[in-house]
JSON list of C-alpha atoms in Angstrom, two decimals:
[
{"chain": "A", "resi": 28, "resn": "MET", "atom": "CA", "xyz": [-0.59, 2.72, 2.11]},
{"chain": "A", "resi": 29, "resn": "MET", "atom": "CA", "xyz": [-1.37, -0.67, 3.69]},
{"chain": "A", "resi": 30, "resn": "LYS", "atom": "CA", "xyz": [0.32, 0.36, 6.93]},
{"chain": "A", "resi": 31, "resn": "ASN", "atom": "CA", "xyz": [-1.74, 3.55, 7.05]},
{"chain": "A", "resi": 32, "resn": "ILE", "atom": "CA", "xyz": [-4.98, 1.60, 6.66]},
{"chain": "A", "resi": 33, "resn": "CYS", "atom": "CA", "xyz": [-3.97, -0.78, 9.44]},
{"chain": "A", "resi": 34, "resn": "ASN", "atom": "CA", "xyz": [-2.92, 2.07, 11.72]},
{"chain": "A", "resi": 35, "resn": "ILE", "atom": "CA", "xyz": [-6.28, 3.83, 11.59]},
{"chain": "A", "resi": 36, "resn": "GLY", "atom": "CA", "xyz": [-8.24, 0.94, 13.04]},
{"chain": "A", "resi": 37, "resn": "LEU", "atom": "CA", "xyz": [-9.20, -0.88, 9.86]},
{"chain": "A", "resi": 38, "resn": "ALA", "atom": "CA", "xyz": [-7.28, -4.04, 10.70]},
{"chain": "A", "resi": 39, "resn": "LYS", "atom": "CA", "xyz": [-9.99, -6.38, 9.40]},
{"chain": "A", "resi": 40, "resn": "GLU", "atom": "CA", "xyz": [-10.17, -4.57, 6.05]},
{"chain": "A", "resi": 41, "resn": "CYS", "atom": "CA", "xyz": [-6.39, -4.56, 5.86]},
{"chain": "A", "resi": 42, "resn": "HIS", "atom": "CA", "xyz": [-6.24, -8.28, 6.55]},
{"chain": "A", "resi": 43, "resn": "ASN", "atom": "CA", "xyz": [-8.93, -8.98, 3.92]},
{"chain": "A", "resi": 44, "resn": "LEU", "atom": "CA", "xyz": [-7.11, -6.85, 1.35]},
{"chain": "A", "resi": 45, "resn": "LEU", "atom": "CA", "xyz": [-3.81, -8.60, 2.01]},
{"chain": "A", "resi": 46, "resn": "GLN", "atom": "CA", "xyz": [-5.47, -12.04, 1.77]},
{"chain": "A", "resi": 47, "resn": "LYS", "atom": "CA", "xyz": [-6.97, -11.39, -1.67]},
{"chain": "A", "resi": 48, "resn": "ARG", "atom": "CA", "xyz": [-5.20, -13.07, -4.51]},
{"chain": "A", "resi": 49, "resn": "PHE", "atom": "CA", "xyz": [-6.40, -12.88, -8.05]},
{"chain": "A", "resi": 50, "resn": "LEU", "atom": "CA", "xyz": [-5.55, -16.02, -9.93]},
{"chain": "A", "resi": 51, "resn": "VAL", "atom": "CA", "xyz": [-6.60, -15.53, -13.52]},
{"chain": "A", "resi": 52, "resn": "ARG", "atom": "CA", "xyz": [-3.77, -16.81, -15.68]},
{"chain": "A", "resi": 53, "resn": "VAL", "atom": "CA", "xyz": [-3.36, -15.56, -19.23]},
{"chain": "A", "resi": 54, "resn": "VAL", "atom": "CA", "xyz": [-2.93, -18.43, -21.67]},
{"chain": "A", "resi": 55, "resn": "GLU", "atom": "CA", "xyz": [0.20, -17.98, -23.79]},
{"chain": "A", "resi": 56, "resn": "SER", "atom": "CA", "xyz": [-0.16, -20.70, -26.43]},
{"chain": "A", "resi": 57, "resn": "ALA", "atom": "CA", "xyz": [-2.43, -23.37, -27.87]},
{"chain": "A", "resi": 58, "resn": "ASP", "atom": "CA", "xyz": [-0.37, -26.05, -26.11]},
{"chain": "A", "resi": 59, "resn": "ASP", "atom": "CA", "xyz": [-0.71, -24.19, -22.81]},
{"chain": "A", "resi": 60, "resn": "TYR", "atom": "CA", "xyz": [-4.49, -23.98, -23.29]},
{"chain": "A", "resi": 61, "resn": "LYS", "atom": "CA", "xyz": [-4.88, -27.66, -24.14]},
{"chain": "A", "resi": 62, "resn": "ALA", "atom": "CA", "xyz": [-2.68, -28.78, -21.23]},
{"chain": "A", "resi": 63, "resn": "THR", "atom": "CA", "xyz": [-4.67, -26.61, -18.82]},
{"chain": "A", "resi": 64, "resn": "ILE", "atom": "CA", "xyz": [-8.14, -27.78, -19.83]},
{"chain": "A", "resi": 65, "resn": "LEU", "atom": "CA", "xyz": [-7.00, -31.43, -19.71]},
{"chain": "A", "resi": 66, "resn": "GLN", "atom": "CA", "xyz": [-6.21, -31.15, -15.99]},
{"chain": "A", "resi": 67, "resn": "ASP", "atom": "CA", "xyz": [-8.32, -33.19, -13.58]},
{"chain": "A", "resi": 68, "resn": "LYS", "atom": "CA", "xyz": [-9.53, -29.97, -12.04]},
{"chain": "A", "resi": 69, "resn": "LEU", "atom": "CA", "xyz": [-12.32, -27.57, -12.92]},
{"chain": "A", "resi": 70, "resn": "VAL", "atom": "CA", "xyz": [-11.09, -24.94, -15.35]},
{"chain": "A", "resi": 71, "resn": "LEU", "atom": "CA", "xyz": [-13.04, -21.80, -16.22]},
{"chain": "A", "resi": 72, "resn": "ALA", "atom": "CA", "xyz": [-11.82, -20.39, -19.52]},
{"chain": "A", "resi": 73, "resn": "LYS", "atom": "CA", "xyz": [-12.71, -16.79, -20.32]},
{"chain": "A", "resi": 74, "resn": "PHE", "atom": "CA", "xyz": [-12.40, -15.79, -23.97]},
{"chain": "A", "resi": 75, "resn": "SER", "atom": "CA", "xyz": [-11.88, -12.06, -24.36]},
{"chain": "A", "resi": 76, "resn": "ALA", "atom": "CA", "xyz": [-9.97, -9.27, -26.10]},
{"chain": "A", "resi": 77, "resn": "SER", "atom": "CA", "xyz": [-8.26, -6.11, -24.85]},
{"chain": "A", "resi": 78, "resn": "TRP", "atom": "CA", "xyz": [-10.49, -3.84, -27.00]},
{"chain": "A", "resi": 79, "resn": "CYS", "atom": "CA", "xyz": [-13.76, -5.44, -25.78]},
{"chain": "A", "resi": 80, "resn": "LYS", "atom": "CA", "xyz": [-15.55, -3.19, -23.25]},
{"chain": "A", "resi": 81, "resn": "PRO", "atom": "CA", "xyz": [-17.85, -5.95, -21.91]},
{"chain": "A", "resi": 82, "resn": "CYS", "atom": "CA", "xyz": [-14.73, -8.10, -21.43]},
{"chain": "A", "resi": 83, "resn": "GLN", "atom": "CA", "xyz": [-13.10, -5.33, -19.40]},
{"chain": "A", "resi": 84, "resn": "LYS", "atom": "CA", "xyz": [-16.25, -4.97, -17.29]},
{"chain": "A", "resi": 85, "resn": "ALA", "atom": "CA", "xyz": [-16.28, -8.73, -16.68]},
{"chain": "A", "resi": 86, "resn": "LYS", "atom": "CA", "xyz": [-12.61, -8.78, -15.65]},
{"chain": "A", "resi": 87, "resn": "PRO", "atom": "CA", "xyz": [-13.08, -7.65, -12.01]},
{"chain": "A", "resi": 88, "resn": "VAL", "atom": "CA", "xyz": [-15.97, -10.10, -11.59]},
{"chain": "A", "resi": 89, "resn": "ILE", "atom": "CA", "xyz": [-13.79, -12.98, -12.74]},
{"chain": "A", "resi": 90, "resn": "GLU", "atom": "CA", "xyz": [-10.89, -11.79, -10.56]},
{"chain": "A", "resi": 91, "resn": "GLU", "atom": "CA", "xyz": [-13.20, -11.71, -7.54]},
{"chain": "A", "resi": 92, "resn": "LEU", "atom": "CA", "xyz": [-14.48, -15.18, -8.41]},
{"chain": "A", "resi": 93, "resn": "SER", "atom": "CA", "xyz": [-10.91, -16.47, -8.67]},
{"chain": "A", "resi": 94, "resn": "ASN", "atom": "CA", "xyz": [-10.37, -15.33, -5.10]},
{"chain": "A", "resi": 95, "resn": "GLU", "atom": "CA", "xyz": [-13.65, -16.79, -3.84]},
{"chain": "A", "resi": 96, "resn": "LEU", "atom": "CA", "xyz": [-13.31, -20.13, -5.67]},
{"chain": "A", "resi": 97, "resn": "PRO", "atom": "CA", "xyz": [-9.66, -21.16, -5.29]},
{"chain": "A", "resi": 98, "resn": "HIS", "atom": "CA", "xyz": [-10.40, -24.80, -6.26]},
{"chain": "A", "resi": 99, "resn": "LEU", "atom": "CA", "xyz": [-11.10, -23.67, -9.84]},
{"chain": "A", "resi": 100, "resn": "ASN", "atom": "CA", "xyz": [-8.39, -22.81, -12.34]},
{"chain": "A", "resi": 101, "resn": "PHE", "atom": "CA", "xyz": [-9.23, -19.52, -14.07]},
{"chain": "A", "resi": 102, "resn": "ILE", "atom": "CA", "xyz": [-7.67, -18.80, -17.44]},
{"chain": "A", "resi": 103, "resn": "ASP", "atom": "CA", "xyz": [-8.02, -15.93, -19.89]},
{"chain": "A", "resi": 104, "resn": "VAL", "atom": "CA", "xyz": [-7.71, -16.59, -23.62]},
{"chain": "A", "resi": 105, "resn": "ASP", "atom": "CA", "xyz": [-7.16, -13.48, -25.75]},
{"chain": "A", "resi": 106, "resn": "VAL", "atom": "CA", "xyz": [-8.98, -14.24, -29.02]},
{"chain": "A", "resi": 107, "resn": "ASP", "atom": "CA", "xyz": [-6.72, -11.84, -30.93]},
{"chain": "A", "resi": 108, "resn": "ASN", "atom": "CA", "xyz": [-3.55, -13.59, -29.74]},
{"chain": "A", "resi": 109, "resn": "LEU", "atom": "CA", "xyz": [-4.93, -17.12, -30.07]},
{"chain": "A", "resi": 110, "resn": "PRO", "atom": "CA", "xyz": [-7.56, -17.03, -32.84]},
{"chain": "A", "resi": 111, "resn": "GLN", "atom": "CA", "xyz": [-7.11, -20.73, -33.61]},
{"chain": "A", "resi": 112, "resn": "ILE", "atom": "CA", "xyz": [-8.25, -21.66, -30.08]},
{"chain": "A", "resi": 113, "resn": "ALA", "atom": "CA", "xyz": [-11.27, -19.36, -30.33]},
{"chain": "A", "resi": 114, "resn": "ASP", "atom": "CA", "xyz": [-12.16, -20.96, -33.67]},
{"chain": "A", "resi": 115, "resn": "GLU", "atom": "CA", "xyz": [-11.70, -24.52, -32.36]},
{"chain": "A", "resi": 116, "resn": "GLU", "atom": "CA", "xyz": [-13.88, -23.72, -29.35]},
{"chain": "A", "resi": 117, "resn": "GLY", "atom": "CA", "xyz": [-16.60, -22.13, -31.48]},
{"chain": "A", "resi": 118, "resn": "VAL", "atom": "CA", "xyz": [-16.34, -18.73, -29.82]},
{"chain": "A", "resi": 119, "resn": "LYS", "atom": "CA", "xyz": [-18.54, -16.35, -31.81]},
{"chain": "A", "resi": 120, "resn": "THR", "atom": "CA", "xyz": [-19.00, -13.56, -29.26]},
{"chain": "A", "resi": 121, "resn": "ILE", "atom": "CA", "xyz": [-16.95, -12.26, -26.36]},
{"chain": "A", "resi": 122, "resn": "PRO", "atom": "CA", "xyz": [-16.69, -12.42, -23.46]},
{"chain": "A", "resi": 123, "resn": "PHE", "atom": "CA", "xyz": [-17.46, -16.12, -23.56]},
{"chain": "A", "resi": 124, "resn": "PHE", "atom": "CA", "xyz": [-16.92, -18.60, -20.74]},
{"chain": "A", "resi": 125, "resn": "LYS", "atom": "CA", "xyz": [-16.40, -22.36, -20.83]},
{"chain": "A", "resi": 126, "resn": "LEU", "atom": "CA", "xyz": [-16.11, -24.72, -17.88]},
{"chain": "A", "resi": 127, "resn": "PHE", "atom": "CA", "xyz": [-13.99, -27.86, -18.32]},
{"chain": "A", "resi": 128, "resn": "ARG", "atom": "CA", "xyz": [-12.86, -30.86, -16.31]},
{"chain": "A", "resi": 129, "resn": "SER", "atom": "CA", "xyz": [-10.36, -33.33, -17.77]},
{"chain": "A", "resi": 130, "resn": "GLY", "atom": "CA", "xyz": [-10.87, -31.81, -21.22]},
{"chain": "A", "resi": 131, "resn": "LYS", "atom": "CA", "xyz": [-14.63, -32.36, -21.11]},
{"chain": "A", "resi": 132, "resn": "LEU", "atom": "CA", "xyz": [-16.83, -29.31, -21.65]},
{"chain": "A", "resi": 133, "resn": "LEU", "atom": "CA", "xyz": [-19.27, -29.09, -18.73]},
{"chain": "A", "resi": 134, "resn": "ASP", "atom": "CA", "xyz": [-20.98, -25.82, -19.55]},
{"chain": "A", "resi": 135, "resn": "GLU", "atom": "CA", "xyz": [-20.61, -22.55, -21.37]},
{"chain": "A", "resi": 136, "resn": "VAL", "atom": "CA", "xyz": [-21.99, -19.08, -20.69]},
{"chain": "A", "resi": 137, "resn": "THR", "atom": "CA", "xyz": [-22.21, -16.33, -23.25]},
{"chain": "A", "resi": 138, "resn": "GLY", "atom": "CA", "xyz": [-20.77, -13.02, -22.18]},
{"chain": "A", "resi": 139, "resn": "ASN", "atom": "CA", "xyz": [-24.02, -11.30, -23.10]},
{"chain": "A", "resi": 140, "resn": "LEU", "atom": "CA", "xyz": [-25.68, -12.68, -19.96]},
{"chain": "A", "resi": 141, "resn": "LEU", "atom": "CA", "xyz": [-22.82, -11.58, -17.71]},
{"chain": "A", "resi": 142, "resn": "SER", "atom": "CA", "xyz": [-22.54, -8.22, -19.47]},
{"chain": "A", "resi": 143, "resn": "LEU", "atom": "CA", "xyz": [-26.26, -7.61, -18.99]},
{"chain": "A", "resi": 144, "resn": "LEU", "atom": "CA", "xyz": [-25.94, -8.32, -15.28]},
{"chain": "A", "resi": 145, "resn": "ILE", "atom": "CA", "xyz": [-22.93, -6.03, -14.96]},
{"chain": "A", "resi": 146, "resn": "ASN", "atom": "CA", "xyz": [-24.43, -3.20, -17.04]},
{"chain": "A", "resi": 147, "resn": "THR", "atom": "CA", "xyz": [-27.73, -3.21, -15.16]},
{"chain": "A", "resi": 148, "resn": "SER", "atom": "CA", "xyz": [-25.96, -3.15, -11.81]},
{"chain": "A", "resi": 149, "resn": "TYR", "atom": "CA", "xyz": [-24.55, 0.38, -12.31]},
{"chain": "A", "resi": 150, "resn": "LEU", "atom": "CA", "xyz": [-21.40, -1.11, -10.79]},
{"chain": "A", "resi": 151, "resn": "SER", "atom": "CA", "xyz": [-22.40, -0.09, -7.28]},
{"chain": "A", "resi": 152, "resn": "ARG", "atom": "CA", "xyz": [-20.69, -2.16, -4.61]},
{"chain": "A", "resi": 153, "resn": "TYR", "atom": "CA", "xyz": [-23.90, -3.91, -3.52]},
{"chain": "A", "resi": 154, "resn": "GLN", "atom": "CA", "xyz": [-24.97, -4.75, -7.05]},
{"chain": "A", "resi": 155, "resn": "PHE", "atom": "CA", "xyz": [-21.46, -5.76, -8.04]},
{"chain": "A", "resi": 156, "resn": "THR", "atom": "CA", "xyz": [-21.47, -8.28, -5.22]},
{"chain": "A", "resi": 157, "resn": "LEU", "atom": "CA", "xyz": [-24.91, -9.44, -6.34]},
{"chain": "A", "resi": 158, "resn": "THR", "atom": "CA", "xyz": [-23.59, -9.95, -9.87]},
{"chain": "A", "resi": 159, "resn": "THR", "atom": "CA", "xyz": [-20.72, -12.00, -8.51]},
{"chain": "A", "resi": 160, "resn": "GLN", "atom": "CA", "xyz": [-23.09, -14.04, -6.37]},
{"chain": "A", "resi": 161, "resn": "LEU", "atom": "CA", "xyz": [-25.35, -14.80, -9.35]},
{"chain": "A", "resi": 162, "resn": "PHE", "atom": "CA", "xyz": [-22.40, -16.01, -11.38]},
{"chain": "A", "resi": 163, "resn": "ILE", "atom": "CA", "xyz": [-21.13, -18.07, -8.42]},
{"chain": "A", "resi": 164, "resn": "ILE", "atom": "CA", "xyz": [-24.58, -19.65, -8.04]},
{"chain": "A", "resi": 165, "resn": "HIS", "atom": "CA", "xyz": [-24.46, -20.65, -11.72]},
{"chain": "A", "resi": 166, "resn": "LEU", "atom": "CA", "xyz": [-21.02, -22.20, -11.26]},
{"chain": "A", "resi": 167, "resn": "VAL", "atom": "CA", "xyz": [-21.99, -23.93, -7.99]},
{"chain": "A", "resi": 168, "resn": "VAL", "atom": "CA", "xyz": [-24.96, -25.58, -9.71]},
{"chain": "A", "resi": 169, "resn": "ILE", "atom": "CA", "xyz": [-22.68, -26.76, -12.51]},
{"chain": "A", "resi": 170, "resn": "ILE", "atom": "CA", "xyz": [-20.10, -28.05, -10.01]},
{"chain": "A", "resi": 171, "resn": "TYR", "atom": "CA", "xyz": [-22.78, -29.81, -7.95]},
{"chain": "A", "resi": 172, "resn": "PHE", "atom": "CA", "xyz": [-24.21, -31.65, -10.93]},
{"chain": "A", "resi": 173, "resn": "THR", "atom": "CA", "xyz": [-20.75, -32.43, -12.26]},
{"chain": "A", "resi": 174, "resn": "ASN", "atom": "CA", "xyz": [-19.74, -34.04, -8.98]},
{"chain": "A", "resi": 175, "resn": "ASN", "atom": "CA", "xyz": [-23.00, -35.99, -8.67]},
{"chain": "A", "resi": 176, "resn": "ILE", "atom": "CA", "xyz": [-23.23, -37.46, -12.17]}
]
């Protein structure tokens, strides 16, 4: 399939597709979660569940963000598999996002805001990109203030 795309004059699109890497790691244990958020690197934790439709709609947005923001660690915590982590973190609704550096909570975003943006976009390509850009702007503001405190 990739060769066919490249052969019909879509070399740039082929290159872009091959360069994409989605780096959202699924957290396997409480120890894994704690070790990850303690890193001296920005970590965006997404709390979700496989049955949650808004979580599934948020998934491609987060995957795209992971490609556009490679300096962040992106992790996915399944609240059904790791309920103790969800409880410790005070997760009451999903999807729910928390941004950490060195174990310190920098910000959190309820999934309702992201879900509203996704649902009102009708998932068209232009609006989907706009949704991603809005979320990136939110993260960039957080990162800016975090680095300048």
